[in-house]
Short mmCIF file of N, CA, C and O in Angstrom, two decimals:
data_model
loop_
_atom_site.label_atom_id
_atom_site.label_comp_id
_atom_site.label_asym_id
_atom_site.label_seq_id
_atom_site.Cartn_x
_atom_site.Cartn_y
_atom_site.Cartn_z
N ARG A 1 6.93 -9.65 -9.30
CA ARG A 1 5.71 -9.50 -8.52
C ARG A 1 4.52 -9.94 -9.36
O ARG A 1 4.49 -9.75 -10.56
N GLY A 2 3.53 -10.46 -8.69
CA GLY A 2 2.34 -10.94 -9.37
C GLY A 2 1.32 -9.83 -9.58
O GLY A 2 1.52 -8.70 -9.14
N PRO A 3 0.20 -10.14 -10.22
CA PRO A 3 -0.85 -9.15 -10.45
C PRO A 3 -1.34 -8.56 -9.13
O PRO A 3 -1.54 -9.28 -8.17
N GLY A 4 -1.50 -7.24 -9.08
CA GLY A 4 -2.02 -6.58 -7.89
C GLY A 4 -0.99 -6.34 -6.81
O GLY A 4 -1.29 -5.79 -5.78
N GLN A 5 0.27 -6.75 -7.03
CA GLN A 5 1.31 -6.54 -6.05
C GLN A 5 2.15 -5.35 -6.46
O GLN A 5 2.60 -5.26 -7.59
N HIS A 6 2.36 -4.44 -5.52
CA HIS A 6 3.04 -3.20 -5.83
C HIS A 6 4.03 -2.87 -4.73
O HIS A 6 3.87 -3.30 -3.60
N GLY A 7 5.02 -2.08 -5.03
CA GLY A 7 5.96 -1.62 -4.02
C GLY A 7 7.35 -2.16 -4.23
O GLY A 7 7.56 -3.14 -4.94
N THR A 8 8.30 -1.52 -3.62
CA THR A 8 9.69 -1.91 -3.67
C THR A 8 10.23 -1.89 -2.26
O THR A 8 10.07 -0.88 -1.57
N PRO A 9 10.84 -2.98 -1.79
CA PRO A 9 11.34 -3.00 -0.41
C PRO A 9 12.23 -1.80 -0.11
O PRO A 9 13.11 -1.46 -0.89
N GLY A 10 11.96 -1.14 1.02
CA GLY A 10 12.77 -0.01 1.46
C GLY A 10 12.49 1.30 0.77
O GLY A 10 13.13 2.29 1.03
N LYS A 11 11.52 1.35 -0.11
CA LYS A 11 11.20 2.58 -0.85
C LYS A 11 9.87 3.14 -0.37
O LYS A 11 9.11 2.48 0.31
N GLN A 12 9.56 4.38 -0.76
CA GLN A 12 8.31 5.00 -0.35
C GLN A 12 7.13 4.43 -1.12
O GLN A 12 7.27 3.95 -2.23
N LEU A 13 5.97 4.51 -0.51
CA LEU A 13 4.74 4.05 -1.13
C LEU A 13 4.09 5.23 -1.86
O LEU A 13 3.92 6.30 -1.30
N LEU A 14 3.78 5.02 -3.13
CA LEU A 14 3.13 6.05 -3.94
C LEU A 14 1.75 5.56 -4.35
O LEU A 14 1.52 4.37 -4.47
N ARG A 15 0.84 6.51 -4.60
CA ARG A 15 -0.49 6.16 -5.07
C ARG A 15 -0.93 7.16 -6.14
O ARG A 15 -0.47 8.29 -6.18
N SER A 16 -1.85 6.69 -6.97
CA SER A 16 -2.45 7.53 -7.99
C SER A 16 -3.96 7.48 -7.81
O SER A 16 -4.52 6.40 -7.63
N ARG A 17 -4.58 8.62 -7.88
CA ARG A 17 -6.04 8.69 -7.77
C ARG A 17 -6.68 8.99 -9.12
O ARG A 17 -7.89 9.17 -9.21
N ASP A 18 -5.85 9.06 -10.18
CA ASP A 18 -6.38 9.43 -11.50
C ASP A 18 -5.89 8.47 -12.59
O ASP A 18 -5.65 8.88 -13.71
N GLY A 19 -5.76 7.21 -12.25
CA GLY A 19 -5.39 6.22 -13.25
C GLY A 19 -3.94 6.26 -13.68
O GLY A 19 -3.58 5.75 -14.73
N GLY A 20 -3.08 6.89 -12.88
CA GLY A 20 -1.65 6.90 -13.17
C GLY A 20 -1.12 8.15 -13.83
O GLY A 20 0.06 8.22 -14.15
N THR A 21 -1.96 9.16 -14.04
CA THR A 21 -1.49 10.41 -14.63
C THR A 21 -0.57 11.14 -13.66
O THR A 21 0.48 11.65 -14.05
N THR A 22 -0.99 11.23 -12.39
CA THR A 22 -0.15 11.86 -11.36
C THR A 22 0.00 10.90 -10.18
O THR A 22 -0.83 10.01 -9.97
N TRP A 23 1.07 11.10 -9.41
CA TRP A 23 1.38 10.24 -8.27
C TRP A 23 1.69 11.11 -7.07
O TRP A 23 2.21 12.21 -7.20
N GLU A 24 1.37 10.58 -5.87
CA GLU A 24 1.66 11.27 -4.62
C GLU A 24 2.11 10.25 -3.58
O GLU A 24 1.82 9.06 -3.71
N ARG A 25 2.84 10.73 -2.60
CA ARG A 25 3.25 9.88 -1.50
C ARG A 25 2.04 9.44 -0.69
O ARG A 25 1.13 10.22 -0.47
N ALA A 26 2.05 8.20 -0.25
CA ALA A 26 0.99 7.68 0.61
C ALA A 26 1.60 7.32 1.96
O ALA A 26 2.81 7.07 2.06
N ALA A 27 0.77 7.30 2.98
CA ALA A 27 1.23 6.92 4.31
C ALA A 27 1.69 5.46 4.30
O ALA A 27 1.07 4.61 3.68
N SER A 28 2.79 5.18 4.98
CA SER A 28 3.27 3.81 5.12
C SER A 28 2.98 3.33 6.54
O SER A 28 3.20 4.06 7.50
N PRO A 29 2.50 2.10 6.68
CA PRO A 29 2.16 1.59 8.00
C PRO A 29 3.38 1.05 8.75
O PRO A 29 4.44 0.83 8.17
N GLY A 30 3.19 0.80 10.04
CA GLY A 30 4.19 0.12 10.84
C GLY A 30 5.55 0.78 10.80
O GLY A 30 5.68 1.99 10.96
N SER A 31 6.56 -0.03 10.54
CA SER A 31 7.94 0.46 10.52
C SER A 31 8.20 1.39 9.34
O SER A 31 9.22 2.07 9.31
N GLY A 32 7.29 1.39 8.36
CA GLY A 32 7.46 2.22 7.17
C GLY A 32 8.32 1.57 6.11
O GLY A 32 8.35 2.01 4.98
N ASN A 33 9.02 0.52 6.47
CA ASN A 33 9.86 -0.21 5.52
C ASN A 33 9.04 -1.39 4.99
O ASN A 33 9.02 -2.46 5.58
N LEU A 34 8.34 -1.17 3.88
CA LEU A 34 7.43 -2.18 3.34
C LEU A 34 8.15 -3.20 2.49
O LEU A 34 9.02 -2.88 1.70
N VAL A 35 7.74 -4.44 2.66
CA VAL A 35 8.28 -5.55 1.88
C VAL A 35 7.36 -5.82 0.70
O VAL A 35 7.81 -6.07 -0.41
N GLN A 36 6.03 -5.75 0.95
CA GLN A 36 5.07 -6.04 -0.10
C GLN A 36 3.76 -5.33 0.19
O GLN A 36 3.35 -5.20 1.34
N VAL A 37 3.10 -4.88 -0.88
CA VAL A 37 1.76 -4.30 -0.79
C VAL A 37 0.88 -5.03 -1.79
O VAL A 37 1.27 -5.20 -2.95
N GLN A 38 -0.28 -5.46 -1.34
CA GLN A 38 -1.21 -6.21 -2.19
C GLN A 38 -2.52 -5.43 -2.29
O GLN A 38 -3.11 -5.10 -1.27
N ALA A 39 -2.95 -5.13 -3.52
CA ALA A 39 -4.27 -4.54 -3.74
C ALA A 39 -5.27 -5.68 -3.84
O ALA A 39 -5.01 -6.68 -4.50
N GLU A 40 -6.40 -5.54 -3.17
CA GLU A 40 -7.41 -6.59 -3.19
C GLU A 40 -8.37 -6.36 -4.35
O GLU A 40 -9.11 -5.37 -4.36
N PRO A 41 -8.36 -7.24 -5.35
CA PRO A 41 -9.23 -7.09 -6.51
C PRO A 41 -10.70 -7.02 -6.10
O PRO A 41 -11.14 -7.74 -5.22
N GLY A 42 -11.43 -6.11 -6.72
CA GLY A 42 -12.85 -5.99 -6.45
C GLY A 42 -13.19 -5.18 -5.20
O GLY A 42 -14.36 -4.96 -4.91
N GLU A 43 -12.18 -4.75 -4.45
CA GLU A 43 -12.42 -3.95 -3.25
C GLU A 43 -11.65 -2.64 -3.39
O GLU A 43 -10.51 -2.52 -2.96
N ARG A 44 -12.29 -1.65 -4.00
CA ARG A 44 -11.66 -0.36 -4.29
C ARG A 44 -11.09 0.27 -3.03
O ARG A 44 -11.77 0.41 -2.03
N GLY A 45 -9.81 0.64 -3.08
CA GLY A 45 -9.15 1.30 -1.96
C GLY A 45 -8.59 0.36 -0.92
O GLY A 45 -7.92 0.79 0.01
N ARG A 46 -8.83 -0.95 -1.02
CA ARG A 46 -8.38 -1.92 -0.02
C ARG A 46 -6.97 -2.39 -0.36
O ARG A 46 -6.71 -2.90 -1.44
N LEU A 47 -6.05 -2.20 0.59
CA LEU A 47 -4.66 -2.64 0.46
C LEU A 47 -4.27 -3.43 1.69
O LEU A 47 -4.73 -3.14 2.79
N VAL A 48 -3.39 -4.39 1.51
CA VAL A 48 -2.79 -5.12 2.62
C VAL A 48 -1.29 -5.02 2.43
O VAL A 48 -0.78 -5.21 1.31
N ALA A 49 -0.56 -4.69 3.51
CA ALA A 49 0.89 -4.49 3.41
C ALA A 49 1.61 -5.32 4.47
O ALA A 49 1.13 -5.49 5.58
N LEU A 50 2.78 -5.80 4.10
CA LEU A 50 3.68 -6.51 5.00
C LEU A 50 4.90 -5.63 5.17
O LEU A 50 5.52 -5.21 4.19
N ASP A 51 5.26 -5.32 6.44
CA ASP A 51 6.45 -4.50 6.66
C ASP A 51 7.64 -5.39 7.01
O ASP A 51 7.51 -6.60 7.18
N ALA A 52 8.82 -4.80 7.06
CA ALA A 52 10.06 -5.55 7.28
C ALA A 52 10.10 -6.22 8.64
O ALA A 52 10.85 -7.18 8.83
N ALA A 53 9.29 -5.77 9.59
CA ALA A 53 9.22 -6.38 10.92
C ALA A 53 8.32 -7.61 10.91
O ALA A 53 8.15 -8.27 11.93
N GLY A 54 7.71 -7.92 9.76
CA GLY A 54 6.83 -9.08 9.64
C GLY A 54 5.40 -8.82 10.07
O GLY A 54 4.63 -9.75 10.25
N GLU A 55 5.03 -7.54 10.21
CA GLU A 55 3.68 -7.19 10.63
C GLU A 55 2.79 -6.90 9.42
O GLU A 55 3.24 -6.27 8.45
N LEU A 56 1.54 -7.34 9.49
CA LEU A 56 0.56 -7.08 8.44
C LEU A 56 -0.30 -5.89 8.81
O LEU A 56 -0.67 -5.71 9.98
N HIS A 57 -0.65 -5.10 7.80
CA HIS A 57 -1.48 -3.91 7.98
C HIS A 57 -2.49 -3.84 6.83
O HIS A 57 -2.21 -4.32 5.74
N ALA A 58 -3.64 -3.23 7.09
CA ALA A 58 -4.67 -3.08 6.07
C ALA A 58 -5.12 -1.63 5.99
O ALA A 58 -5.16 -0.92 6.99
N SER A 59 -5.47 -1.21 4.78
CA SER A 59 -6.03 0.12 4.53
C SER A 59 -7.29 -0.06 3.69
O SER A 59 -7.31 -0.85 2.75
N ASN A 60 -8.32 0.67 4.05
CA ASN A 60 -9.56 0.66 3.27
C ASN A 60 -9.76 1.97 2.50
O ASN A 60 -10.79 2.16 1.88
N ASP A 61 -8.77 2.87 2.59
CA ASP A 61 -8.91 4.20 1.98
C ASP A 61 -7.70 4.59 1.14
O ASP A 61 -7.26 5.72 1.16
N LEU A 62 -7.18 3.61 0.40
CA LEU A 62 -6.07 3.84 -0.53
C LEU A 62 -4.84 4.43 0.18
O LEU A 62 -4.23 5.38 -0.27
N ALA A 63 -4.53 3.87 1.35
CA ALA A 63 -3.31 4.20 2.11
C ALA A 63 -3.35 5.56 2.79
O ALA A 63 -2.30 6.11 3.12
N SER A 64 -4.54 6.11 3.05
CA SER A 64 -4.61 7.33 3.86
C SER A 64 -4.44 6.98 5.34
O SER A 64 -3.87 7.75 6.10
N SER A 65 -4.93 5.81 5.73
CA SER A 65 -4.76 5.32 7.10
C SER A 65 -4.60 3.81 7.07
O SER A 65 -5.00 3.16 6.09
N TRP A 66 -4.02 3.26 8.12
CA TRP A 66 -3.73 1.83 8.20
C TRP A 66 -4.14 1.29 9.57
O TRP A 66 -4.08 2.00 10.56
N GLN A 67 -4.52 0.01 9.59
CA GLN A 67 -4.81 -0.69 10.82
C GLN A 67 -3.98 -1.97 10.87
O GLN A 67 -3.82 -2.64 9.84
N ALA A 68 -3.45 -2.29 12.03
CA ALA A 68 -2.69 -3.54 12.19
C ALA A 68 -3.66 -4.71 12.12
O ALA A 68 -4.80 -4.63 12.59
N LEU A 69 -3.22 -5.80 11.50
CA LEU A 69 -4.04 -7.02 11.43
C LEU A 69 -3.56 -8.02 12.46
O LEU A 69 -2.44 -8.06 12.85
#
C-alpha cells in the first residue's frame, strides 16, 4: 500500500485519535467489506473508502459517519 492508504480487505476498520497509542473500531461504509481506505493529506478526518461492491464512500469525521459518492 502507498502512503496514506490503510486497511486490509475483509477486516474491520480501526482508528486512533491519539497518534496510535490506543485504537478503536470505526464504522465501515456500504457493504462493510472494505478493499481500500485512503486518508486525504491536509484534510484532517477526511477518508475515502472503496468497498468490495465497487462503491466509493467518504467520511469527514474520521469514520464516524459515511456518505456515498
